[in-house]
Coordinates of C-alpha atoms in Angstrom, one line a residue:
Chain B
M21 CA 85.4 -13.4 -29.8
K22 CA 84.5 -9.8 -29.9
L23 CA 82.1 -10.5 -27.0
N24 CA 84.8 -12.3 -25.1
R25 CA 87.1 -9.3 -25.3
S26 CA 84.3 -7.0 -24.2
H27 CA 83.5 -9.2 -21.3
R28 CA 87.1 -9.3 -20.2
L29 CA 87.7 -5.6 -20.6
I30 CA 84.6 -4.8 -18.4
A31 CA 85.5 -7.5 -15.8
M32 CA 89.2 -6.5 -15.7
T33 CA 88.3 -2.8 -15.3
H34 CA 86.1 -3.6 -12.4
Y35 CA 88.7 -5.9 -10.8
L36 CA 91.5 -3.4 -11.1
L37 CA 89.4 -0.5 -9.8
A38 CA 88.7 -2.6 -6.7
H39 CA 92.4 -3.5 -6.3
P40 CA 94.4 -0.3 -6.7
H41 CA 98.1 -0.3 -6.0
T42 CA 98.1 -4.1 -6.0
L43 CA 100.2 -6.4 -8.2
V44 CA 97.8 -8.6 -10.1
S45 CA 99.4 -11.5 -12.0
L46 CA 98.5 -12.2 -15.6
S47 CA 97.9 -15.8 -14.5
Y48 CA 95.0 -14.6 -12.4
F49 CA 93.3 -13.2 -15.5
V50 CA 94.3 -16.2 -17.6
D51 CA 92.7 -18.6 -15.1
R52 CA 89.7 -16.5 -14.5
F53 CA 88.8 -16.0 -18.1
Q54 CA 90.1 -19.3 -19.4
S55 CA 91.9 -17.3 -22.1
A56 CA 95.3 -17.5 -23.8
R57 CA 98.1 -15.5 -22.2
S58 CA 98.4 -13.6 -25.5
S59 CA 94.8 -12.5 -25.4
I60 CA 95.1 -11.3 -21.9
S61 CA 98.3 -9.4 -22.9
E62 CA 96.4 -7.7 -25.6
D63 CA 93.6 -6.8 -23.2
I64 CA 96.2 -5.3 -20.9
S65 CA 97.6 -3.2 -23.7
I66 CA 94.1 -1.8 -24.4
L67 CA 93.6 -1.0 -20.7
K68 CA 97.1 0.5 -20.4
K69 CA 96.2 3.0 -23.2
E70 CA 92.6 3.7 -22.2
F71 CA 92.9 4.1 -18.5
P72 CA 94.9 7.4 -18.9
N73 CA 92.7 8.4 -21.8
S74 CA 89.7 8.1 -19.6
N75 CA 91.3 9.9 -16.7
I76 CA 91.1 6.8 -14.5
G77 CA 94.8 6.4 -13.7
S78 CA 97.7 4.5 -15.0
I79 CA 98.6 0.8 -15.4
E80 CA 102.1 -0.4 -14.9
T81 CA 103.3 -3.7 -16.3
V82 CA 105.8 -5.6 -14.2
A83 CA 107.8 -8.1 -16.2
G84 CA 109.0 -11.5 -15.2
A85 CA 107.7 -14.7 -13.6
S86 CA 106.2 -12.9 -10.6
G87 CA 105.1 -10.1 -12.9
G88 CA 101.7 -8.6 -13.7
V89 CA 100.0 -5.3 -13.7
I90 CA 99.5 -2.6 -11.1
F91 CA 96.7 0.0 -11.4
R92 CA 97.5 3.4 -9.8
P93 CA 94.4 5.7 -9.6
S94 CA 94.9 9.3 -10.3
I95 CA 92.8 12.3 -11.2
A96 CA 93.8 14.9 -13.8
P97 CA 94.9 18.1 -12.1
D98 CA 92.6 20.3 -14.2
Q99 CA 89.6 18.1 -13.5
A100 CA 90.5 18.0 -9.8
L101 CA 90.8 21.8 -9.7
E102 CA 87.6 22.4 -11.5
R103 CA 85.6 20.1 -9.2
V104 CA 87.2 21.7 -6.0
Q105 CA 86.4 25.1 -7.3
A106 CA 82.7 24.0 -7.5
L107 CA 83.0 22.7 -4.0
C108 CA 84.5 26.0 -2.8
Q109 CA 81.6 27.8 -4.3
E110 CA 79.2 25.4 -2.5
L111 CA 80.9 26.1 0.8
T112 CA 80.8 29.9 0.5
D113 CA 78.1 30.6 3.0
N114 CA 78.3 32.6 6.2
D115 CA 76.2 30.1 8.1
R116 CA 79.2 27.8 7.9
I117 CA 81.2 29.9 10.4
L118 CA 81.0 28.3 13.8
P119 CA 82.0 29.7 17.2
G120 CA 85.6 29.2 18.1
G121 CA 87.1 29.6 14.7
Y122 CA 85.6 26.5 13.2
F123 CA 84.0 25.9 9.9
Y124 CA 81.1 23.6 9.2
L125 CA 82.1 20.8 6.9
T126 CA 80.1 17.8 8.3
D127 CA 77.7 17.6 5.4
I128 CA 80.6 17.2 3.0
L129 CA 82.0 14.4 5.2
G130 CA 78.9 12.3 4.7
D131 CA 78.5 12.7 1.0
P132 CA 79.7 9.8 -1.1
D133 CA 80.4 11.9 -4.2
H134 CA 82.5 14.5 -2.4
L135 CA 84.3 11.8 -0.5
R136 CA 85.2 10.0 -3.8
L137 CA 86.6 13.3 -5.2
I138 CA 88.6 14.1 -2.1
G139 CA 89.9 10.5 -1.8
Q140 CA 91.1 10.6 -5.5
I141 CA 92.8 14.0 -5.1
I142 CA 94.7 13.1 -2.0
A143 CA 95.6 9.6 -3.2
S144 CA 96.9 11.1 -6.5
R145 CA 99.1 13.6 -4.6
Y146 CA 100.5 11.0 -2.2
R147 CA 100.7 8.0 -4.6
E148 CA 104.5 8.0 -4.6
A149 CA 104.9 8.8 -0.9
G150 CA 105.3 5.2 0.2
A151 CA 102.8 5.4 3.0
T152 CA 101.9 2.1 4.6
A153 CA 99.1 3.4 6.8
I154 CA 96.9 6.5 7.2
M155 CA 96.4 8.1 10.6
T156 CA 93.4 10.3 11.4
I157 CA 91.5 11.6 14.5
A158 CA 88.0 10.7 15.3
T159 CA 85.3 11.7 14.4
K160 CA 85.5 14.0 11.4
G161 CA 88.8 12.9 10.0
V162 CA 87.6 9.3 9.6
P163 CA 85.5 9.7 6.4
L164 CA 88.5 11.5 4.7
A165 CA 91.0 8.9 5.8
Q166 CA 88.8 6.1 4.6
A167 CA 88.3 7.7 1.2
V168 CA 92.0 8.0 0.8
S169 CA 92.5 4.5 2.1
M170 CA 90.2 3.2 -0.7
Y171 CA 92.3 4.7 -3.4
L172 CA 95.8 4.1 -1.9
N173 CA 94.7 0.6 -0.7
I174 CA 96.4 0.9 2.6
P175 CA 94.7 0.7 6.0
F176 CA 93.8 3.6 8.2
V177 CA 93.9 4.0 12.0
M178 CA 91.7 6.2 14.2
V179 CA 93.2 8.2 17.0
R180 CA 90.5 9.1 19.6
R181 CA 90.1 11.9 22.1
D182 CA 88.0 9.7 24.4
S183 CA 88.9 6.5 26.2
K184 CA 86.7 3.6 25.4
V185 CA 86.4 0.3 27.2
T186 CA 85.8 -1.5 23.9
E187 CA 89.2 -1.3 22.4
G188 CA 91.7 -3.1 24.5
A189 CA 95.1 -1.5 25.5
T190 CA 95.8 1.9 24.1
V191 CA 98.8 4.3 23.9
S192 CA 97.9 7.8 25.1
I193 CA 99.7 11.1 24.8
N194 CA 99.0 14.7 25.9
Y195 CA 99.0 17.6 23.5
A196 CA 98.5 21.3 23.5
S197 CA 95.2 22.4 22.0
Q198 CA 93.8 25.8 21.1
G199 CA 97.0 27.9 21.1
Q200 CA 98.7 26.0 23.9
S201 CA 96.0 27.1 26.3
R202 CA 94.7 23.7 27.0
V203 CA 96.3 20.3 27.4
E204 CA 94.2 17.4 26.0
K205 CA 94.7 13.7 25.6
M206 CA 94.5 11.5 22.5
E207 CA 94.9 7.8 22.3
L208 CA 95.4 5.0 19.8
T209 CA 94.8 1.2 20.2
K210 CA 98.2 -0.4 20.8
N211 CA 98.1 -2.9 18.0
S212 CA 96.8 -0.4 15.4
L213 CA 100.2 0.5 14.0
G214 CA 103.3 -1.7 13.6
E215 CA 106.9 -0.6 14.1
G216 CA 108.4 1.4 11.3
E217 CA 105.1 2.2 9.5
K218 CA 105.1 5.1 7.2
V219 CA 102.1 7.3 8.1
L220 CA 100.1 9.7 6.0
I221 CA 98.2 12.0 8.4
I222 CA 94.8 13.2 7.3
D223 CA 92.5 15.7 9.1
D224 CA 89.4 17.7 8.2
F225 CA 90.3 21.2 9.4
L226 CA 93.6 23.0 10.2
N227 CA 93.6 26.1 12.3
G228 CA 96.3 26.2 14.9
G229 CA 97.8 22.7 14.2
G230 CA 97.5 21.4 17.7
T231 CA 95.8 18.2 16.8
I232 CA 98.2 17.4 14.0
T233 CA 101.2 18.1 16.3
G234 CA 99.6 15.6 18.7
M235 CA 99.3 13.0 15.9
L236 CA 103.0 13.6 15.0
S237 CA 103.9 12.8 18.7
M238 CA 101.7 9.8 18.5
T239 CA 103.5 8.6 15.4
K240 CA 106.8 8.8 17.3
E241 CA 105.4 6.8 20.2
F242 CA 104.8 4.0 17.7
N243 CA 108.3 4.3 16.2
A244 CA 106.6 5.3 12.9
T245 CA 107.5 8.1 10.5
C246 CA 105.2 10.6 8.9
V247 CA 105.5 10.8 5.1
G248 CA 102.8 13.5 4.6
I249 CA 100.1 15.6 6.1
C250 CA 97.0 16.6 4.3
V251 CA 93.9 18.5 5.4
L252 CA 90.6 19.1 3.7
A253 CA 90.5 22.8 4.6
E254 CA 92.7 25.3 6.4
V255 CA 92.2 28.8 7.7
Q256 CA 94.2 31.4 5.7
N257 CA 96.2 33.4 8.2
P258 CA 95.8 31.2 11.2
D259 CA 96.2 32.5 14.7
R260 CA 99.6 30.7 15.0
E261 CA 102.3 29.6 12.7
V262 CA 102.2 25.9 11.9
A263 CA 105.4 24.0 12.5
F264 CA 105.1 21.3 9.9
D265 CA 104.7 20.9 6.1
Y266 CA 101.3 20.0 4.8
Q267 CA 98.9 20.3 1.9
S268 CA 95.3 21.5 1.9
L269 CA 92.5 21.1 -0.6
M270 CA 90.8 24.3 0.4
Q271 CA 91.6 27.6 2.1
V272 CA 88.9 29.4 4.1
V273 CA 89.4 33.1 4.2
K274 CA 87.6 34.8 7.1
S275 CA 87.3 38.4 8.2
Q276 CA 89.9 39.7 10.7
D277 CA 87.6 39.1 13.7
N278 CA 86.9 35.6 12.4
T279 CA 83.1 36.1 12.4
Q280 CA 82.5 36.5 8.6
L281 CA 83.4 34.3 5.7
V282 CA 85.2 36.2 2.9
E283 CA 85.9 33.4 0.5
V284 CA 86.8 29.7 0.1
L285 CA 89.7 29.1 -2.3
P286 CA 91.5 26.0 -3.7
G287 CA 94.3 25.0 -1.3
G288 CA 98.1 24.5 -1.6
I289 CA 97.7 21.0 -3.1
F290 CA 97.0 22.6 -6.4
D291 CA 100.1 24.8 -6.4
D292 CA 102.4 22.0 -5.9
H293 CA 104.2 20.7 -9.0
D294 CA 106.9 18.4 -7.7
Chain Q
M11 CA 86.2 1.3 -34.4
K12 CA 87.0 -1.7 -32.4
L13 CA 89.3 0.5 -30.3
N14 CA 86.5 3.0 -29.9
R15 CA 84.2 0.4 -28.5
S16 CA 86.9 -0.8 -26.1
H17 CA 87.6 2.8 -25.0
R18 CA 83.9 3.4 -24.4
L19 CA 83.3 0.1 -22.5
I20 CA 86.2 0.8 -20.2
A21 CA 85.2 4.4 -19.6
M22 CA 81.5 3.6 -19.1
T23 CA 82.3 0.8 -16.7
H24 CA 84.4 3.2 -14.7
Y25 CA 81.8 5.9 -14.8
L26 CA 78.9 3.7 -13.7
L27 CA 80.9 2.1 -10.9
A28 CA 81.5 5.6 -9.5
H29 CA 77.8 6.6 -9.9
P30 CA 75.8 3.7 -8.5
H31 CA 72.0 4.0 -8.2
T32 CA 72.1 7.1 -10.4
L33 CA 70.2 7.7 -13.6
V34 CA 72.7 8.4 -16.3
S35 CA 71.2 9.6 -19.5
L36 CA 72.3 8.1 -22.9
S37 CA 72.9 11.7 -24.0
Y38 CA 75.7 12.0 -21.4
F39 CA 77.6 9.2 -23.1
V40 CA 76.7 10.4 -26.6
D41 CA 78.2 13.8 -25.8
R42 CA 81.2 12.5 -23.9
F43 CA 82.3 10.0 -26.6
Q44 CA 81.0 11.9 -29.6
S45 CA 79.4 8.7 -30.8
A46 CA 76.1 7.8 -32.4
R47 CA 73.2 7.0 -30.1
S48 CA 73.0 3.6 -31.8
S49 CA 76.6 2.8 -30.9
I50 CA 76.0 3.9 -27.3
S51 CA 72.9 1.7 -27.1
E52 CA 74.9 -1.3 -28.3
D53 CA 77.6 -0.6 -25.7
I54 CA 74.8 -0.5 -23.1
S55 CA 73.5 -3.9 -24.2
I56 CA 77.0 -5.3 -23.8
L57 CA 77.3 -3.8 -20.3
K58 CA 73.8 -5.0 -19.4
K59 CA 74.8 -8.5 -20.2
E60 CA 78.4 -8.5 -18.8
F61 CA 77.8 -6.7 -15.5
P62 CA 75.8 -9.6 -14.1
N63 CA 78.1 -12.2 -15.7
S64 CA 81.1 -10.6 -14.0
N65 CA 79.2 -10.4 -10.7
I66 CA 79.3 -6.6 -10.6
G67 CA 75.6 -5.9 -10.3
S68 CA 72.8 -5.1 -12.7
I69 CA 72.0 -2.3 -15.2
E70 CA 68.5 -1.1 -15.7
T71 CA 67.4 0.7 -18.8
V72 CA 64.9 3.5 -18.3
A73 CA 63.0 4.3 -21.5
G74 CA 61.8 7.7 -22.7
A75 CA 63.1 11.2 -23.2
S76 CA 64.4 11.5 -19.6
G77 CA 65.6 7.9 -19.8
G78 CA 69.0 6.3 -19.4
V79 CA 70.7 3.6 -17.4
I80 CA 71.0 2.9 -13.7
F81 CA 73.7 0.7 -12.3
R82 CA 72.8 -1.2 -9.1
P83 CA 75.8 -2.9 -7.5
S84 CA 75.3 -6.3 -5.9
I85 CA 77.4 -9.2 -4.9
A86 CA 76.5 -12.8 -5.6
P87 CA 75.2 -14.5 -2.4
D88 CA 77.6 -17.5 -2.7
Q89 CA 80.6 -15.2 -3.2
A90 CA 79.5 -13.0 -0.3
L91 CA 79.1 -16.0 2.0
E92 CA 82.4 -17.5 1.0
R93 CA 84.3 -14.3 1.8
V94 CA 82.5 -13.8 5.1
Q95 CA 83.4 -17.3 6.1
A96 CA 87.0 -16.5 5.5
L97 CA 86.6 -13.3 7.6
C98 CA 85.0 -15.4 10.4
Q99 CA 88.0 -17.7 10.3
E100 CA 90.3 -14.7 10.6
L101 CA 88.4 -13.4 13.6
T102 CA 88.4 -16.6 15.5
D103 CA 90.9 -15.7 18.1
N104 CA 90.5 -15.6 21.9
D105 CA 92.5 -12.3 22.0
R106 CA 89.6 -10.6 20.5
I107 CA 87.5 -11.0 23.6
L108 CA 87.5 -7.7 25.5
P109 CA 86.3 -6.9 29.0
G110 CA 82.6 -6.0 29.2
G111 CA 81.3 -8.4 26.6
Y112 CA 82.9 -6.6 23.6
F113 CA 84.7 -8.0 20.7
Y114 CA 87.7 -6.5 19.0
L115 CA 86.9 -5.5 15.4
T116 CA 88.9 -2.3 15.0
D117 CA 91.5 -3.7 12.6
I118 CA 88.7 -4.8 10.2
L119 CA 87.2 -1.3 10.4
G120 CA 90.4 0.2 8.9
D121 CA 91.0 -2.3 6.1
P122 CA 89.9 -1.1 2.7
D123 CA 89.4 -4.7 1.3
H124 CA 87.2 -5.7 4.2
L125 CA 85.2 -2.5 4.0
R126 CA 84.6 -2.9 0.3
L127 CA 83.2 -6.4 0.9
I128 CA 81.1 -5.3 3.9
G129 CA 79.8 -2.3 1.9
Q130 CA 78.8 -4.5 -1.0
I131 CA 77.0 -7.1 1.1
I132 CA 75.0 -4.6 3.1
A133 CA 74.2 -2.5 0.0
S134 CA 73.1 -5.6 -1.9
R135 CA 70.7 -6.6 1.0
Y136 CA 69.2 -3.1 1.3
R137 CA 69.2 -2.0 -2.4
E138 CA 65.4 -2.1 -2.5
A139 CA 64.8 -0.6 0.9
G140 CA 64.4 2.9 -0.4
A141 CA 66.8 4.4 2.2
T142 CA 67.6 8.1 1.7
A143 CA 70.3 8.3 4.4
I144 CA 72.4 6.1 6.6
M145 CA 72.7 6.7 10.3
T146 CA 75.6 5.4 12.4
I147 CA 77.2 6.2 15.7
A148 CA 80.8 7.4 16.1
T149 CA 83.5 6.2 16.0
K150 CA 83.4 2.6 15.0
G151 CA 80.2 2.7 13.0
V152 CA 81.5 5.4 10.7
P153 CA 83.7 3.2 8.4
L154 CA 80.9 0.7 7.9
A155 CA 78.3 3.5 7.2
Q156 CA 80.7 5.1 4.7
A157 CA 81.3 1.8 2.9
V158 CA 77.6 1.2 2.5
S159 CA 77.1 4.8 1.5
M160 CA 79.6 4.4 -1.4
Y161 CA 77.6 1.5 -2.9
L162 CA 74.1 2.8 -2.2
N163 CA 75.2 6.4 -3.1
I164 CA 73.2 8.0 -0.3
P165 CA 74.8 10.2 2.4
F166 CA 75.5 9.1 6.0
V167 CA 75.2 11.0 9.2
M168 CA 77.2 10.4 12.4
V169 CA 75.5 10.4 15.8
R170 CA 78.0 11.2 18.6
R171 CA 78.2 10.4 22.2
D172 CA 80.3 13.5 23.0
S173 CA 79.4 17.1 22.5
K174 CA 81.6 19.1 20.3
V175 CA 81.9 22.8 19.8
T176 CA 82.7 22.4 16.1
E177 CA 79.3 21.3 14.9
G178 CA 76.8 24.0 15.4
A179 CA 73.3 23.2 16.9
T180 CA 72.6 19.6 17.8
V181 CA 69.6 17.5 18.8
S182 CA 70.4 15.4 21.9
I183 CA 68.6 12.4 23.4
N184 CA 69.1 10.1 26.4
Y185 CA 69.2 6.4 26.1
A186 CA 69.6 3.4 28.4
S187 CA 72.9 1.6 27.9
Q188 CA 74.3 -1.6 29.3
G189 CA 71.1 -3.4 30.3
Q190 CA 69.2 -0.3 31.3
S191 CA 71.8 0.3 34.1
R192 CA 73.2 3.5 32.8
V193 CA 71.6 6.5 31.0
E194 CA 73.8 8.0 28.3
K195 CA 73.5 10.8 25.9
M196 CA 73.8 10.9 22.1
E197 CA 73.5 13.8 19.7
L198 CA 73.2 14.6 16.1
T199 CA 73.8 17.9 14.2
K200 CA 70.5 19.6 13.6
N201 CA 70.7 20.0 9.9
S202 CA 72.2 16.5 9.2
L203 CA 68.8 14.9 8.5
G204 CA 65.8 16.4 6.8
E205 CA 62.1 15.7 7.6
G206 CA 60.8 12.5 6.3
E207 CA 64.1 10.8 5.5
K208 CA 64.2 7.0 5.3
V209 CA 67.1 5.9 7.4
L210 CA 69.2 2.7 7.3
I211 CA 70.9 2.2 10.7
I212 CA 74.4 0.7 10.7
D213 CA 76.5 -0.3 13.7
D214 CA 79.6 -2.4 14.3
F215 CA 78.6 -4.6 17.2
L216 CA 75.2 -5.6 18.7
N217 CA 75.0 -6.9 22.3
G218 CA 72.1 -5.5 24.3
G219 CA 70.8 -3.2 21.6
G220 CA 70.9 0.0 23.7
T221 CA 72.8 2.1 21.2
I222 CA 70.5 1.1 18.3
T223 CA 67.4 1.7 20.4
G224 CA 68.9 5.2 21.0
M225 CA 69.4 5.7 17.3
L226 CA 65.8 4.7 16.7
S227 CA 64.7 7.4 19.2
M228 CA 66.9 9.9 17.4
T229 CA 65.3 9.0 14.1
K230 CA 61.9 9.9 15.6
E231 CA 63.2 13.2 16.9
F232 CA 64.0 14.1 13.3
N233 CA 60.6 12.8 12.0
A234 CA 62.4 10.2 10.0
T235 CA 61.6 6.5 9.6
C236 CA 63.9 3.6 9.9
V237 CA 63.8 1.2 6.9
G238 CA 66.5 -1.2 8.1
I239 CA 69.1 -2.0 10.8
C240 CA 72.3 -3.9 10.0
V241 CA 75.3 -4.7 12.2
L242 CA 78.7 -6.1 11.3
A243 CA 78.6 -8.6 14.3
E244 CA 76.3 -9.7 17.0
V245 CA 76.6 -11.8 20.1
Q246 CA 74.8 -15.0 19.9
N247 CA 72.5 -15.4 22.9
P248 CA 72.8 -11.8 24.1
D249 CA 72.2 -10.8 27.7
R250 CA 68.8 -9.3 26.8
E251 CA 66.2 -9.8 24.0
V252 CA 66.5 -7.2 21.3
A253 CA 63.2 -5.3 20.5
F254 CA 63.8 -4.6 16.8
D255 CA 64.4 -6.4 13.6
Y256 CA 67.9 -6.4 12.2
Q257 CA 70.4 -8.2 10.1
S258 CA 74.0 -9.2 11.0
L259 CA 76.9 -10.3 8.9
M260 CA 78.5 -12.3 11.6
Q261 CA 77.6 -14.0 14.9
V262 CA 80.1 -14.2 17.7
V263 CA 79.6 -17.3 19.9
K264 CA 81.1 -16.9 23.4
S265 CA 81.3 -19.3 26.3
Q266 CA 78.6 -18.9 28.9
D267 CA 80.7 -16.7 31.2
N268 CA 81.6 -14.5 28.2
T269 CA 85.3 -14.9 28.7
Q270 CA 86.1 -17.4 25.9
L271 CA 85.4 -17.3 22.2
V272 CA 83.8 -20.4 20.9
E273 CA 83.2 -19.6 17.3
V274 CA 82.5 -16.8 14.7
L275 CA 79.7 -17.7 12.3
P276 CA 78.0 -16.0 9.3
G277 CA 75.1 -13.9 10.5
G278 CA 71.4 -13.7 9.7
I279 CA 71.9 -11.7 6.5
F280 CA 72.8 -14.9 4.8
D281 CA 69.6 -16.8 5.9
D282 CA 67.3 -14.2 4.5
H283 CA 65.8 -15.1 1.2
D284 CA 63.0 -12.5 0.8

């Protein structure tokens, strides 16, 4: 009996972690474990208490015939801040400054531990935003979008700057890049996004905001709405004012001539207490 | 006491799932839960038994002063096959045939559930390969590489076909594409891969094998070795013989003139019993 409960708690934890933001019926667990509904209910009570205690997230119970439980991952703000501070420290290196105002982040974007952390933080912040899809731009936004997608359990779509023959029909728009000085094209496969989707826009680095303004136009082309914008890092005091609301995980502070790195600080996502 | 055990089992399950293929010392759990070493050892015995029972993977115990536990995720072959058969069914649609011999897979590459499944299957197959890094080509290989990276807990690097100013120095090679008829370029950021890395190559779709041959050359440029090649889907009876060993999750069977889809079948990864 004790063993059965242990077995169920381990298996249920595993199952819920792999199915975040999804209504799982009690009957699913009753069938799977061949256990009484009352035992499963007791298991759920334990999980409901221990998930927040262990900083995993919360479990909601939905009553009624079509009821069940929903696991919503979240990370405690103090733990998130502490780990991002460590990441900022790791990024504080003049070699990361690249020509053209960019900042080298590619190693972070291929690291599974960093991606898990970033995914958890962004998914925690936007867990109530009601997003139905994530939009990002290839290539470097993709790992971030995917990490968030795993924790919010909604799909992501990849906008691309280059046209490919391997995609079928696409919708393409023009946008102003690098301080309005250059017009570029971005495109998205036509059946990537449905009508009326609620889109969370994710990108790796925000300087002038041209790419994100482009993605906002793309959203309109698909008759979708944007419910949030989040970037991994932004430049403090960018060359231009940005015309949209967004959150960042980190702020990169560079010298006035943009050639030296002064500091990397936690971003606005940690100031926000709504 | 019973509650403590439940708490620990849930928290340890969560922690191990987030740290696959990583040696976690018993002391970490002793400190975290303020529990006796004997209680933690008992918890580990329970996890060691229930992880395989619940089809989560295996837990190895490493003895000695620097010892601890290592969680190795795996998916049961019959469960993997069953779910891939369902995916094959979902993909059996003539609209997926694109001009140029390609097959539309982009919706799969943005779906968190499918990516979890694919990541688990590939990571199970290559769990003993000793890979230290995953290599893929942008854009469509990236979600697959990341999914595998999450379960193998090794970083992934993104080879690109286009040059970007936002990356720093890159190594670039030329490769023959589309049946040797066109020479293209691919490049990888110089400090992405260290000397002597063991690389697992991942891509979305295999037809002639030009892109993967290119990635093999890239591996050599970095003095790395390739320990495995895996693709999500391959064309059955491709236009050309492929000159390397690989595994696929699915085989796409098209009509002789390449314009009609006949069938989508589970790939060679399921035949392999070594």
